[in-house]
Amino acid sequence: MGTAEISKTAAKTYEIRTHGCQMNVHDSERLSGLMEEAGYAKAPSGADADVVVFNTCAVREKADNHLYGNLGQLASVKAVKPGMQIAVGGCLAQKDRETIVKKAPWVDVVFGTHNIGHLPALLERARVQEEAQVEILESLEVFPSTLPTRRESAYAAWVSISVGCNNTCTFCIVPALRGKEKDRRTGDILAEVQALVAEGVVEVTLLGQNVNAYGQDIGDRAAFGKLLRACGEVEGLERVRFTSPHPKDFTDDVIAAMAETPNVMHQLHMPLQSGSDSVLRAMKRSYRQERYLGIIEKVRAAMPDAAISTDIIVGFPGETEEDFQQTMHVVREARFAQAFTFQYSKRPGTPAAEMAGQIPKEVVQERYLRLVALQEEISWEENKKQVGRILEVLVAEGEGRKDQHTDRLSGRAPDSRLVHFTKPVEGVRPGDVVTVEISYAAPHHLLAEGAPLAVRRTRAGDAWEKRQAEPAKPAGVMLGLPSLGVPAPLPVADAPSCR
């Protein structure tokens, strides 16, 4: 049954609850688009939706407990709300399959990472047949970007260039759940970018599990650098970013493309995971400390102003104090603008979960605190170097949680640093660009206390304003990660990264 065959239920509402990585955020925008195309409307804040969709993550050790706790809370709601439906998708659904319905028989639909386009049809089938529908495909049916979408942002967008992963990191379950890497055709990517720009988008973030491995599936290992340069030819596209690259695939041609393409931002998120060669070997990360620091050195030589961030796992099985000190050494040498630090926790189904030498929780915690303290010090020192600089800030929506109390606005500098600035006298909208002078630095943000030096109204601001003026529509996906625009730094967490 296709979407066109589904009964149009305009009065019915939906809510999507998203957990996990940027890929899940992107998938949730597609799920939202599919639901709206099928006639559903976004549920008002605080209201019980007719359909609740969980887009799950299998990264955290206790992800299933979190899901079943949420499902348990909805059981009583569903009992007194006739016709309510609950769907579970994403990585945990791909992994657990029929287990979900056995543990929570009030769930109506379980769907996987490869068939998100089937959700409306599965909901309709469950309603008609009055029984749970479980549909998990083993390979991608259609590339997600071909599906309808309801983007959260009027001025910035994710653009998926690949799905899946060919690596075998021992701490990561993603390849088993999302499959082998499948690259999208370059022409299709650029067509989507151009269409987004025509709608008013001024910033895109190219998205892939290992984004710079792009081209291996289509037989061109230089394809990613070429794609960055091609994005530079798209008129009206002001900022291009990408996440997340893998050090083993990071080549000199990509560094050159970043340095030589004006609209590719001098910002790089490069997962380290560990600075110890022995731990990297146990992780099956196919690079070593020297290789990693060599990439950082080349990036800084080509782009001295580059802001580099990373992911680090503390307490991987077998990690010694000496191994941990090697990680601390890389942090001191690389001087990351930001590090997303994770305490290792077992991921069911990964080789690392069965490894000998599991580190006691108290040891992991103590190392973690030392790493966080070091990185906080470095982040603050690096941010202090920004004081006195004149920066162009892309005004964001929802980035500054205290803006309404401080009479300030917030946005992202070209290198993705968060900037809070004094609200200008003239009107400014999300998507517009302000020029400011940085007057103060904190570890995680910059502050421009003086009046903005200039305000540039943009097509993106026009698009945001047009969206606000439209008749009431569904407000978008309730996401568990930062809103679209420049992906904001993730909070320090207690589970490892999947990149």
Coordinates of C-alpha atoms in Angstrom, one line a residue:
M1 CA 0.0 0.0 0.0
G2 CA 1.5 3.3 -1.0
T3 CA 1.1 6.7 0.7
A4 CA -1.4 7.8 -1.9
E5 CA -3.7 4.9 -0.9
I6 CA -3.8 5.9 2.8
S7 CA -7.0 7.4 4.0
K8 CA -6.5 11.1 4.6
T9 CA -7.0 11.8 8.3
A10 CA -6.4 15.5 8.5
A11 CA -7.8 15.7 12.0
K12 CA -5.3 13.2 13.4
T13 CA -2.1 14.4 14.9
Y14 CA 1.4 12.9 15.3
E15 CA 4.5 13.3 17.5
I16 CA 8.0 12.1 16.7
R17 CA 10.4 11.5 19.5
T18 CA 14.0 11.2 18.3
H19 CA 17.1 9.9 20.0
G20 CA 20.6 9.5 18.6
C21 CA 22.8 10.8 15.9
Q22 CA 22.4 13.3 13.1
M23 CA 21.3 10.5 10.8
N24 CA 18.3 9.9 13.1
V25 CA 17.6 13.7 13.1
H26 CA 17.6 13.7 9.3
D27 CA 15.4 10.5 9.2
S28 CA 12.9 12.2 11.6
E29 CA 12.5 15.1 9.1
R30 CA 11.6 12.5 6.5
L31 CA 9.2 10.8 8.9
S32 CA 7.6 14.1 9.6
G33 CA 7.2 14.8 5.9
L34 CA 5.7 11.4 5.3
M35 CA 3.2 11.9 8.1
E36 CA 2.1 15.3 6.8
E37 CA 1.8 14.0 3.2
A38 CA -0.5 11.3 4.6
G39 CA -2.7 13.9 6.2
Y40 CA -1.5 14.0 9.8
A41 CA -0.8 17.3 11.6
K42 CA 1.9 18.0 14.3
A43 CA 0.3 17.6 17.7
P44 CA 0.2 20.8 19.8
S45 CA 2.7 21.0 22.6
G46 CA 1.5 19.1 25.7
A47 CA -1.3 17.3 23.8
D48 CA -1.6 13.6 23.5
A49 CA -1.0 12.8 19.8
D50 CA -3.0 10.2 17.8
V51 CA 0.2 8.7 16.6
V52 CA 3.5 8.7 18.6
V53 CA 6.6 7.6 16.7
F54 CA 9.8 6.7 18.4
N55 CA 12.9 7.0 16.2
T56 CA 15.4 5.1 18.3
C57 CA 19.1 4.7 18.8
A58 CA 21.0 1.5 19.8
V59 CA 24.2 3.3 20.9
R60 CA 23.6 3.5 24.7
E61 CA 23.9 0.4 26.8
K62 CA 20.5 1.0 28.3
A63 CA 18.7 2.3 25.2
D64 CA 16.2 -0.5 25.4
N65 CA 15.3 0.3 29.0
H66 CA 14.8 4.0 28.1
L67 CA 12.5 3.0 25.2
Y68 CA 10.4 0.5 27.2
G69 CA 10.1 3.0 30.0
N70 CA 8.6 5.5 27.6
L71 CA 6.4 2.9 26.0
G72 CA 5.1 1.9 29.4
Q73 CA 4.1 5.5 30.2
L74 CA 2.1 5.6 26.9
A75 CA 0.3 2.3 27.6
S76 CA -2.1 4.0 30.0
V77 CA -2.6 6.9 27.7
K78 CA -3.5 4.6 24.8
A79 CA -5.9 2.7 27.0
V80 CA -8.2 5.7 27.4
K81 CA -7.6 7.2 23.9
P82 CA -9.4 5.1 21.2
G83 CA -7.6 4.8 17.9
M84 CA -4.2 6.0 19.3
Q85 CA -1.2 4.3 17.6
I86 CA 2.4 3.8 18.6
A87 CA 5.3 3.1 16.2
V88 CA 8.9 2.3 16.9
G89 CA 11.6 2.7 14.3
G90 CA 15.3 3.4 14.0
C91 CA 18.4 1.4 15.0
L92 CA 16.9 -0.3 18.1
A93 CA 13.9 -1.4 16.1
Q94 CA 16.3 -2.8 13.4
K95 CA 18.1 -4.7 16.2
D96 CA 15.3 -6.0 18.4
R97 CA 12.6 -6.5 15.8
E98 CA 9.8 -8.8 17.2
T99 CA 11.1 -8.4 20.7
I100 CA 9.6 -4.9 20.9
V101 CA 6.0 -6.2 20.3
K102 CA 6.6 -9.1 22.8
K103 CA 7.7 -6.7 25.5
A104 CA 5.2 -4.0 24.6
P105 CA 2.2 -5.6 22.9
W106 CA 0.4 -2.3 22.7
V107 CA 2.9 -1.1 20.0
D108 CA 1.2 -1.0 16.6
V109 CA 4.2 -0.7 14.2
V110 CA 7.8 -1.7 14.2
F111 CA 9.9 -0.5 11.2
G112 CA 13.7 -0.5 10.6
T113 CA 16.3 1.9 9.3
H114 CA 15.9 0.8 5.7
N115 CA 12.1 1.3 5.2
I116 CA 11.1 4.5 6.9
G117 CA 9.1 5.4 3.8
H118 CA 6.6 2.6 4.7
L119 CA 5.5 4.1 8.0
P120 CA 2.1 5.6 6.9
A121 CA 1.2 2.4 5.1
L122 CA 2.1 0.3 8.1
L123 CA 0.0 2.5 10.4
E124 CA -3.0 2.1 8.1
R125 CA -2.5 -1.6 7.8
A126 CA -2.3 -2.0 11.6
R127 CA -5.5 0.0 12.0
V128 CA -7.4 -2.0 9.4
Q129 CA -6.1 -5.5 10.5
E130 CA -6.1 -4.6 14.2
E131 CA -2.8 -6.2 14.8
A132 CA 0.8 -5.1 15.1
Q133 CA 2.8 -4.7 11.9
V134 CA 6.6 -5.6 12.1
E135 CA 8.5 -4.9 8.9
I136 CA 12.3 -4.9 8.9
L137 CA 14.2 -4.8 5.6
E138 CA 17.9 -6.0 5.4
S139 CA 18.9 -3.4 2.8
L140 CA 18.0 0.1 1.8
E141 CA 15.0 0.3 -0.5
V142 CA 15.1 3.9 -1.5
F143 CA 17.6 6.6 -0.5
P144 CA 16.0 8.6 2.3
S145 CA 16.5 12.0 0.5
T146 CA 13.9 10.9 -2.1
L147 CA 11.2 10.9 0.5
P148 CA 9.0 13.9 1.5
T149 CA 10.5 16.1 4.2
R150 CA 9.4 18.7 6.8
R151 CA 12.7 20.5 7.6
E152 CA 13.1 22.1 11.0
S153 CA 15.0 25.1 9.7
A154 CA 14.2 27.6 6.9
Y155 CA 17.8 28.7 6.5
A156 CA 19.9 25.5 7.0
A157 CA 19.6 21.9 6.0
W158 CA 21.2 18.5 6.2
V159 CA 21.9 16.8 2.9
S160 CA 22.6 13.1 3.1
I161 CA 25.3 11.9 0.7
S162 CA 25.7 8.3 1.9
V163 CA 24.2 5.8 4.3
G164 CA 25.7 2.9 6.1
C165 CA 29.3 2.1 7.0
N166 CA 32.0 -0.3 5.8
N167 CA 34.2 0.0 9.0
T168 CA 34.2 -2.6 11.7
C169 CA 35.0 -0.6 14.9
T170 CA 34.6 -3.0 17.8
F171 CA 32.6 -0.5 19.9
C172 CA 30.1 0.3 17.2
I173 CA 26.9 -1.5 16.2
V174 CA 25.9 1.0 13.4
P175 CA 27.2 -1.1 10.4
A176 CA 25.1 -4.0 11.5
L177 CA 22.0 -1.9 11.7
R178 CA 22.4 0.5 8.8
G179 CA 24.3 -1.8 6.5
K180 CA 27.2 -1.3 4.1
E181 CA 27.9 2.1 2.8
K182 CA 25.8 3.2 -0.1
D183 CA 26.7 6.4 -1.9
R184 CA 24.2 8.7 -3.5
R185 CA 24.8 10.0 -7.1
T186 CA 26.7 13.3 -7.1
G187 CA 24.2 14.8 -9.5
D188 CA 21.3 14.0 -7.2
I189 CA 23.1 15.5 -4.2
L190 CA 23.8 18.8 -6.1
A191 CA 20.3 18.9 -7.4
E192 CA 19.0 18.7 -3.8
V193 CA 21.4 21.4 -2.7
Q194 CA 20.3 23.7 -5.6
A195 CA 16.7 23.1 -4.7
L196 CA 17.3 23.9 -1.1
V197 CA 19.1 27.1 -2.0
A198 CA 16.2 28.1 -4.3
E199 CA 13.9 27.8 -1.2
G200 CA 16.1 30.2 0.7
V201 CA 18.6 27.9 2.5
V202 CA 22.1 29.4 2.8
E203 CA 23.9 26.6 4.7
V204 CA 24.0 22.9 4.1
T205 CA 25.7 20.2 6.1
L206 CA 26.7 17.1 4.1
L207 CA 25.9 14.1 6.1
G208 CA 27.2 10.5 6.1
Q209 CA 28.3 7.9 8.7
N210 CA 31.8 8.3 7.3
V211 CA 31.1 11.3 5.1
N212 CA 34.6 11.5 3.5
A213 CA 34.5 7.9 2.4
Y214 CA 32.1 9.1 -0.2
G215 CA 33.0 7.8 -3.6
Q216 CA 34.2 4.3 -2.7
D217 CA 30.8 2.9 -3.6
I218 CA 30.8 4.6 -6.9
G219 CA 34.5 3.9 -7.7
D220 CA 36.0 7.4 -7.2
R221 CA 38.1 7.9 -4.1
A222 CA 38.5 11.6 -4.9
A223 CA 34.8 12.1 -5.1
F224 CA 34.3 13.8 -1.8
G225 CA 36.8 16.6 -2.5
K226 CA 35.2 17.1 -5.9
L227 CA 31.8 17.3 -4.2
L228 CA 33.0 20.1 -1.9
R229 CA 34.3 22.0 -4.8
A230 CA 31.1 21.5 -6.7
C231 CA 29.2 22.9 -3.8
G232 CA 31.4 26.0 -4.2
E233 CA 29.8 26.6 -7.6
V234 CA 26.2 26.7 -6.3
E235 CA 25.2 30.4 -6.4
G236 CA 23.6 31.6 -3.2
L237 CA 25.0 28.8 -1.0
E238 CA 27.0 30.7 1.7
R239 CA 28.2 27.9 4.1
V240 CA 29.0 24.3 3.5
R241 CA 29.9 21.9 6.4
F242 CA 30.2 18.1 6.6
T243 CA 30.0 15.5 9.4
S244 CA 31.6 13.2 10.3
P245 CA 34.8 12.2 8.5
H246 CA 37.0 9.3 9.4
P247 CA 40.8 9.9 9.8
K248 CA 41.6 6.9 7.6
D249 CA 39.8 8.4 4.6
F250 CA 40.9 12.0 5.2
T251 CA 43.1 12.9 2.2
D252 CA 45.2 15.9 1.1
D253 CA 42.8 16.7 -1.7
V254 CA 40.0 17.2 0.8
I255 CA 42.1 19.6 2.8
A256 CA 42.9 21.5 -0.4
A257 CA 39.2 21.6 -1.3
M258 CA 38.3 23.0 2.1
A259 CA 41.0 25.6 1.9
E260 CA 40.3 26.7 -1.7
T261 CA 36.5 26.6 -1.8
P262 CA 35.3 29.9 -0.3
N263 CA 31.9 28.7 1.0
V264 CA 33.4 25.5 2.7
M265 CA 33.8 26.5 6.3
H266 CA 37.1 26.1 8.1
Q267 CA 35.6 23.8 10.7
L268 CA 36.3 20.2 11.1
H269 CA 34.9 17.5 13.3
M270 CA 37.5 14.6 13.3
P271 CA 36.7 11.7 15.7
L272 CA 39.8 10.6 17.6
Q273 CA 38.3 8.1 20.0
S274 CA 41.7 7.4 21.7
G275 CA 45.2 8.7 21.5
S276 CA 46.7 5.3 22.3
D277 CA 47.9 3.1 19.4
S278 CA 47.2 -0.1 21.3
V279 CA 43.6 1.0 22.1
L280 CA 43.0 2.2 18.6
R281 CA 44.2 -1.3 17.4
A282 CA 41.7 -2.9 19.8
M283 CA 39.0 -0.6 18.5
K284 CA 39.9 -1.6 14.9
R285 CA 40.4 2.1 14.1
S286 CA 42.7 2.0 11.1
Y287 CA 45.0 4.9 12.0
R288 CA 47.4 5.7 14.8
Q289 CA 48.3 8.7 16.8
E290 CA 51.0 9.9 14.4
R291 CA 48.7 9.7 11.4
Y292 CA 45.9 11.6 13.3
L293 CA 48.2 14.4 14.5
G294 CA 49.6 14.6 11.0
I295 CA 46.2 15.4 9.6
I296 CA 45.7 18.1 12.2
E297 CA 49.0 19.6 11.3
K298 CA 48.2 19.7 7.6
V299 CA 44.7 21.2 8.2
R300 CA 46.2 23.9 10.4
A301 CA 48.9 24.6 7.8
A302 CA 46.3 25.1 5.1
M303 CA 43.7 26.8 7.3
P304 CA 45.3 28.4 10.4
D305 CA 41.9 29.6 11.6
A306 CA 40.3 26.2 11.5
A307 CA 38.3 25.1 14.5
I308 CA 38.7 21.4 15.1
S309 CA 36.5 19.3 17.3
T310 CA 36.5 15.6 18.1
D311 CA 35.0 12.6 19.8
I312 CA 36.9 10.7 22.6
I313 CA 36.0 7.5 24.4
V314 CA 37.4 7.0 27.9
G315 CA 37.7 3.6 29.6
F316 CA 37.7 1.3 26.5
P317 CA 38.3 -2.3 27.6
G318 CA 42.0 -2.8 28.4
E319 CA 42.8 0.9 28.6
T320 CA 45.7 1.5 31.0
E321 CA 46.8 4.7 32.7
E322 CA 49.6 5.0 30.1
D323 CA 47.0 4.6 27.3
F324 CA 44.9 7.3 28.8
Q325 CA 47.9 9.6 29.1
Q326 CA 48.4 9.2 25.3
T327 CA 44.9 10.5 24.8
M328 CA 45.7 13.4 27.1
H329 CA 48.8 14.1 25.0
V330 CA 46.9 14.2 21.7
V331 CA 44.4 16.6 23.3
R332 CA 47.2 18.9 24.4
E333 CA 48.8 18.7 20.9
A334 CA 45.7 19.1 18.8
R335 CA 44.1 21.9 20.9
F336 CA 40.6 21.1 20.0
A337 CA 38.0 23.8 20.1
Q338 CA 35.6 21.3 21.5
A339 CA 35.7 17.6 22.4
F340 CA 32.7 15.4 22.9
T341 CA 33.8 13.1 25.6
F342 CA 32.2 9.7 26.4
Q343 CA 32.6 7.2 29.1
Y344 CA 32.7 3.8 27.5
S345 CA 29.6 1.7 28.1
K346 CA 28.9 -1.7 26.6
R347 CA 26.8 -1.8 23.4
P348 CA 25.0 -5.1 23.2
G349 CA 26.0 -6.9 20.0
T350 CA 29.5 -5.3 19.7
P351 CA 32.8 -7.2 20.0
A352 CA 34.0 -4.7 22.7
A353 CA 31.2 -5.7 25.0
E354 CA 32.7 -9.2 25.3
M355 CA 36.3 -8.1 25.6
A356 CA 38.4 -8.8 28.7
G357 CA 39.7 -6.0 30.7
Q358 CA 36.5 -4.0 31.3
I359 CA 37.4 -1.0 33.3
P360 CA 35.8 -0.4 36.7
K361 CA 33.3 2.4 36.6
E362 CA 35.1 4.5 39.2
V363 CA 38.3 4.4 37.2
V364 CA 36.5 5.4 34.0
Q365 CA 34.8 8.3 35.9
E366 CA 38.1 9.6 37.4
R367 CA 39.8 9.6 34.0
Y368 CA 36.8 11.2 32.4
L369 CA 36.8 14.1 34.8
R370 CA 40.5 14.7 34.2
L371 CA 40.0 14.7 30.4
V372 CA 37.0 17.1 30.7
A373 CA 39.0 19.5 32.9
L374 CA 41.9 19.5 30.4
Q375 CA 39.6 20.1 27.4
E376 CA 37.6 22.8 29.3
E377 CA 40.9 24.7 29.9
I378 CA 42.0 24.3 26.2
S379 CA 38.5 25.3 24.9
W380 CA 38.6 28.5 27.0
E381 CA 42.1 29.4 25.9
E382 CA 41.2 28.9 22.3
N383 CA 38.1 30.9 22.6
K384 CA 40.0 33.8 24.3
K385 CA 42.0 34.1 21.0
Q386 CA 38.7 35.1 19.4
V387 CA 38.3 38.2 21.5
G388 CA 38.7 41.4 19.4
R389 CA 38.0 39.5 16.1
I390 CA 35.3 40.8 13.7
L391 CA 33.0 37.8 12.8
E392 CA 30.0 37.3 10.5
V393 CA 27.4 35.4 12.5
L394 CA 24.5 33.5 10.9
V395 CA 21.6 34.3 13.2
A396 CA 20.0 31.1 14.5
E397 CA 16.7 30.1 16.0
G398 CA 16.7 28.5 19.4
E399 CA 20.5 28.4 19.9
G400 CA 20.5 30.8 22.9
R401 CA 18.4 29.4 25.7
K402 CA 18.7 32.6 27.7
D403 CA 18.3 35.1 24.8
Q404 CA 14.8 36.2 25.9
H405 CA 16.1 37.1 29.4
T406 CA 19.3 38.8 28.2
D407 CA 17.8 40.8 25.3
R408 CA 20.5 39.1 23.1
L409 CA 20.3 36.9 20.0
S410 CA 22.6 34.0 19.1
G411 CA 24.1 32.4 16.0
R412 CA 27.1 30.6 14.6
A413 CA 30.4 32.0 13.4
P414 CA 31.9 30.5 10.2
D415 CA 34.0 28.1 12.3
S416 CA 30.8 27.0 14.1
R417 CA 31.5 28.7 17.5
L418 CA 28.3 29.8 19.2
V419 CA 28.1 33.6 19.5
H420 CA 25.7 35.5 21.7
F421 CA 25.3 39.2 20.6
T422 CA 23.4 42.3 21.5
K423 CA 20.1 42.6 19.6
P424 CA 20.5 45.2 16.9
V425 CA 18.1 48.2 16.6
E426 CA 17.0 47.2 13.1
G427 CA 15.0 44.0 12.7
V428 CA 17.0 40.8 12.3
R429 CA 15.7 37.4 11.6
P430 CA 17.0 33.8 11.8
G431 CA 19.0 33.3 8.6
D432 CA 20.2 36.9 8.4
V433 CA 23.9 37.7 9.0
V434 CA 25.3 40.2 11.5
T435 CA 28.8 41.4 11.8
V436 CA 30.0 41.7 15.4
E437 CA 33.2 42.2 17.4
I438 CA 33.9 39.6 20.0
S439 CA 34.3 41.1 23.5
Y440 CA 34.3 38.1 25.8
A441 CA 35.0 34.4 25.7
A442 CA 33.7 31.5 27.8
P443 CA 34.7 27.8 27.2
H444 CA 31.6 27.1 25.2
H445 CA 30.5 30.4 23.7
L446 CA 31.6 33.8 22.6
L447 CA 30.0 37.1 23.5
A448 CA 29.7 40.3 21.4
E449 CA 28.5 43.0 23.9
G450 CA 28.7 46.0 21.6
A451 CA 26.1 46.9 19.0
P452 CA 26.5 44.9 15.8
L453 CA 28.7 46.6 13.2
A454 CA 26.4 45.5 10.3
V455 CA 23.2 43.6 9.6
R456 CA 22.7 41.8 6.2
R457 CA 19.2 40.7 5.4
T458 CA 19.3 37.5 3.4
R459 CA 17.1 35.3 1.3
A460 CA 17.2 32.8 4.2
G461 CA 15.8 35.5 6.5
D462 CA 13.1 36.1 3.9
A463 CA 12.3 32.4 3.9
W464 CA 12.1 32.3 7.6
E465 CA 9.8 35.3 7.6
K466 CA 7.6 33.7 5.0
R467 CA 7.3 30.6 7.0
Q468 CA 6.2 32.5 10.0
A469 CA 3.5 34.4 8.0
E470 CA 2.0 31.2 6.6
P471 CA -1.3 29.9 8.0
A472 CA -0.9 27.6 11.0
K473 CA 0.9 24.4 10.0
P474 CA 2.6 21.6 11.8
A475 CA 5.6 23.1 13.6
G476 CA 8.1 20.4 12.8
V477 CA 9.7 17.4 14.5
M478 CA 10.3 17.4 18.3
L479 CA 14.0 16.3 18.1
G480 CA 16.3 15.0 20.8
L481 CA 19.3 16.7 19.2
P482 CA 20.2 20.3 18.5
S483 CA 18.0 22.1 16.0
L484 CA 19.1 22.4 12.4
G485 CA 21.5 25.0 11.3
V486 CA 25.1 24.4 12.2
P487 CA 24.9 21.2 14.3
A488 CA 25.5 22.5 17.8
P489 CA 28.1 20.8 20.0
L490 CA 26.6 17.8 21.8
P491 CA 26.7 17.7 25.6
V492 CA 29.2 15.6 27.4
A493 CA 27.7 12.2 27.6
D494 CA 28.2 8.8 29.2
A495 CA 28.0 6.6 26.1
P496 CA 30.5 6.3 23.2
S497 CA 30.2 7.9 19.8
C498 CA 29.3 5.8 16.8
R499 CA 31.6 7.8 14.5

